[in-house]
GROMACS .gro file of N, CA and C in nm:
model
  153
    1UNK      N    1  -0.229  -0.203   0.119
    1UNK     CA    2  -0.183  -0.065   0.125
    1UNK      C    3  -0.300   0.030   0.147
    2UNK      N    4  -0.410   0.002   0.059
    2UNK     CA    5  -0.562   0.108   0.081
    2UNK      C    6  -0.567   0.116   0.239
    3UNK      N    7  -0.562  -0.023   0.257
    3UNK     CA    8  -0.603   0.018   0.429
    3UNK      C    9  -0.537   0.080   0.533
    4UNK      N   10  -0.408   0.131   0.484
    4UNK     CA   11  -0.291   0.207   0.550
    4UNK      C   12  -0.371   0.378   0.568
    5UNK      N   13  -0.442   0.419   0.488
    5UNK     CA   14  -0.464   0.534   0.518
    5UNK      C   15  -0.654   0.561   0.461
    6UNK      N   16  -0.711   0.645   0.478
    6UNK     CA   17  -0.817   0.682   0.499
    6UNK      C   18  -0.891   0.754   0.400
    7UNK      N   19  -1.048   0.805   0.408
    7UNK     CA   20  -1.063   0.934   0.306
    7UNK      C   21  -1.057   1.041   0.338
    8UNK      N   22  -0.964   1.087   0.451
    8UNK     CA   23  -0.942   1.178   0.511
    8UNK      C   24  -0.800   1.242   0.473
    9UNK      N   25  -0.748   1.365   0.399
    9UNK     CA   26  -0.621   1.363   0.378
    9UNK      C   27  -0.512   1.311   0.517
   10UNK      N   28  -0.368   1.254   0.443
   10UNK     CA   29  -0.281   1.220   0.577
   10UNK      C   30  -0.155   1.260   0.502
   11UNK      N   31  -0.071   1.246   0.576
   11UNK     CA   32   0.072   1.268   0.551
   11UNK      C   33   0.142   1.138   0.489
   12UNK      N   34   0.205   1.131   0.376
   12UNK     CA   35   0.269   1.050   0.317
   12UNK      C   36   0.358   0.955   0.451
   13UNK      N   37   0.434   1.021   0.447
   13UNK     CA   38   0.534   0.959   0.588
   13UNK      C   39   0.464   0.914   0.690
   14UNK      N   40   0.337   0.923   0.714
   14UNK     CA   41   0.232   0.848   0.847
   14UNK      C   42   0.177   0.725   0.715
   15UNK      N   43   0.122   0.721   0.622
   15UNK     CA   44   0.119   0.588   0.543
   15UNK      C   45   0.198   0.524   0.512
   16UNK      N   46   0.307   0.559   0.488
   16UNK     CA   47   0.406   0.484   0.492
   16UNK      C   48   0.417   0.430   0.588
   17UNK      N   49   0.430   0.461   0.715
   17UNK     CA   50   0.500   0.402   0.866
   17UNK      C   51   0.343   0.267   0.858
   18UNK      N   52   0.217   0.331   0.867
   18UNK     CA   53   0.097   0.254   0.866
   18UNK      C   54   0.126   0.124   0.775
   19UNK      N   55   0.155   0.156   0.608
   19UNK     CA   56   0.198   0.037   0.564
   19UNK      C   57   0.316  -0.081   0.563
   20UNK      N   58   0.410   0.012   0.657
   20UNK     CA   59   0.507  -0.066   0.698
   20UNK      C   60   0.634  -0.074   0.551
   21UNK      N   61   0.618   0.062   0.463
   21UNK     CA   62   0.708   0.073   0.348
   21UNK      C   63   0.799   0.171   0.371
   22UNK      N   64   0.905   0.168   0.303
   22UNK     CA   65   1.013   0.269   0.296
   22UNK      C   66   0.934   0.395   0.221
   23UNK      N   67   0.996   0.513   0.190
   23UNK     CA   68   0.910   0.627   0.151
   23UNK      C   69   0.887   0.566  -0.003
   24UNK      N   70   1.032   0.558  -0.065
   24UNK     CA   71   1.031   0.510  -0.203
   24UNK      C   72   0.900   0.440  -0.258
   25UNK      N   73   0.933   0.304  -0.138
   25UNK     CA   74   0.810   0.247  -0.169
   25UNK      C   75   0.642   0.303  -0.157
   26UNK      N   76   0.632   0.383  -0.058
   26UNK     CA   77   0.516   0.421  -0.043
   26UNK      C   78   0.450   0.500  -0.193
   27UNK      N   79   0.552   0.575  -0.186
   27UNK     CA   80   0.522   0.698  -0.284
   27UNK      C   81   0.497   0.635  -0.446
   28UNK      N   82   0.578   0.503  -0.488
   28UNK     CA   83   0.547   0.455  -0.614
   28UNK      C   84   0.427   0.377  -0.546
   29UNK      N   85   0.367   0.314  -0.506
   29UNK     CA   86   0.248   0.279  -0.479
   29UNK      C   87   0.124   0.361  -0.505
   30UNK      N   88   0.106   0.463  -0.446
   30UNK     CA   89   0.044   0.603  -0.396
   30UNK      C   90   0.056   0.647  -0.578
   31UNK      N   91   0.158   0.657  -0.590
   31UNK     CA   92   0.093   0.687  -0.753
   31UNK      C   93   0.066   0.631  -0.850
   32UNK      N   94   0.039   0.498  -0.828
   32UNK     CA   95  -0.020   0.419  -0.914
   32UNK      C   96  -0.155   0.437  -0.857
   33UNK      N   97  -0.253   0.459  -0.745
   33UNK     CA   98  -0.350   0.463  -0.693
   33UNK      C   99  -0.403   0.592  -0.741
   34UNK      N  100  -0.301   0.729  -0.717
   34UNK     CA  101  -0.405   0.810  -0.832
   34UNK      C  102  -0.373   0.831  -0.954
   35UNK      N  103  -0.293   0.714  -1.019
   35UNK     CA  104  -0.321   0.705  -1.145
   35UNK      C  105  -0.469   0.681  -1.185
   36UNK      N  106  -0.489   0.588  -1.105
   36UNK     CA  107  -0.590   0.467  -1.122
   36UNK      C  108  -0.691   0.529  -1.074
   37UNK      N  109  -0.708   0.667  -0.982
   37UNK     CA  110  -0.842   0.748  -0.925
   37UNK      C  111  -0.895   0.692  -0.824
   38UNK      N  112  -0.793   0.639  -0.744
   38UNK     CA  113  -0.781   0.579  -0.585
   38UNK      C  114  -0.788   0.647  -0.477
   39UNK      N  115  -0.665   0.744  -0.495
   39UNK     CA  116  -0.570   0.831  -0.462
   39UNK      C  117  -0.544   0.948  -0.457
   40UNK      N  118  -0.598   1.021  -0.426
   40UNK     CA  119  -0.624   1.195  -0.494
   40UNK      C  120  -0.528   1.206  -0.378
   41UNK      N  121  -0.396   1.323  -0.425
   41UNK     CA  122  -0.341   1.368  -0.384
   41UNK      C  123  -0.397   1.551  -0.311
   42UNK      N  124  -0.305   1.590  -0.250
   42UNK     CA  125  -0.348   1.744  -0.198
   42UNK      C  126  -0.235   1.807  -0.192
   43UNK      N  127  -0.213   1.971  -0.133
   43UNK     CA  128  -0.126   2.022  -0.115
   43UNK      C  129  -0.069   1.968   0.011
   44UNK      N  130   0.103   1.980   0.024
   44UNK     CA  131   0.128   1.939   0.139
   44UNK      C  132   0.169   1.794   0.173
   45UNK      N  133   0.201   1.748   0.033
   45UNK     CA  134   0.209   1.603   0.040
   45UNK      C  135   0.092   1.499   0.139
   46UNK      N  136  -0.027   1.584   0.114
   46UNK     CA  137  -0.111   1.483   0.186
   46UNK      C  138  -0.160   1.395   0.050
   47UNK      N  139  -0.251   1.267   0.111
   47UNK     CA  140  -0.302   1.199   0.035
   47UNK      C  141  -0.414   1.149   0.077
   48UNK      N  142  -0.562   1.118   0.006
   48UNK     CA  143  -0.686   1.054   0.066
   48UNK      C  144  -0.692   0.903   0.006
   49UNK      N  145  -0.766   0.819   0.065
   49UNK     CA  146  -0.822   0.699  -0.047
   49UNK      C  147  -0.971   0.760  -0.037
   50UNK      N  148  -0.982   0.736  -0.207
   50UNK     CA  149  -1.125   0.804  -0.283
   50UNK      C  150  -1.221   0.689  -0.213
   51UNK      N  151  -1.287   0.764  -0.240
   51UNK     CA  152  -1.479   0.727  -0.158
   51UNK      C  153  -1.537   0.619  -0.262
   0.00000   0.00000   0.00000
């Protein structure tokens, strides 16, 4: 899944399509990652993978 998206913010719905998950799925993934300080979310439903 990390490798679905970048450290560049992206759009939820473009990682998803990248990881090949339904949104559901994307989005419980995605927040276990910034649970974990993976994942920093932004405004806009974007999302980065941390550096």
């Amino acid at each position: 899944m990390r490798q679905a998206f970048s450290p560049h913010p992206m759009p939820i719905d473009e990682i998803a399509r990248a990881a090949g998950l339904n949104a559901a799925q994307c989005n419980a993934v995605l927040m276990e990652l910034e649970l974990a300080g993976e994942a920093p979310s932004y405004p806009g439903r974007l999302v980065a993978r941390a550096i």
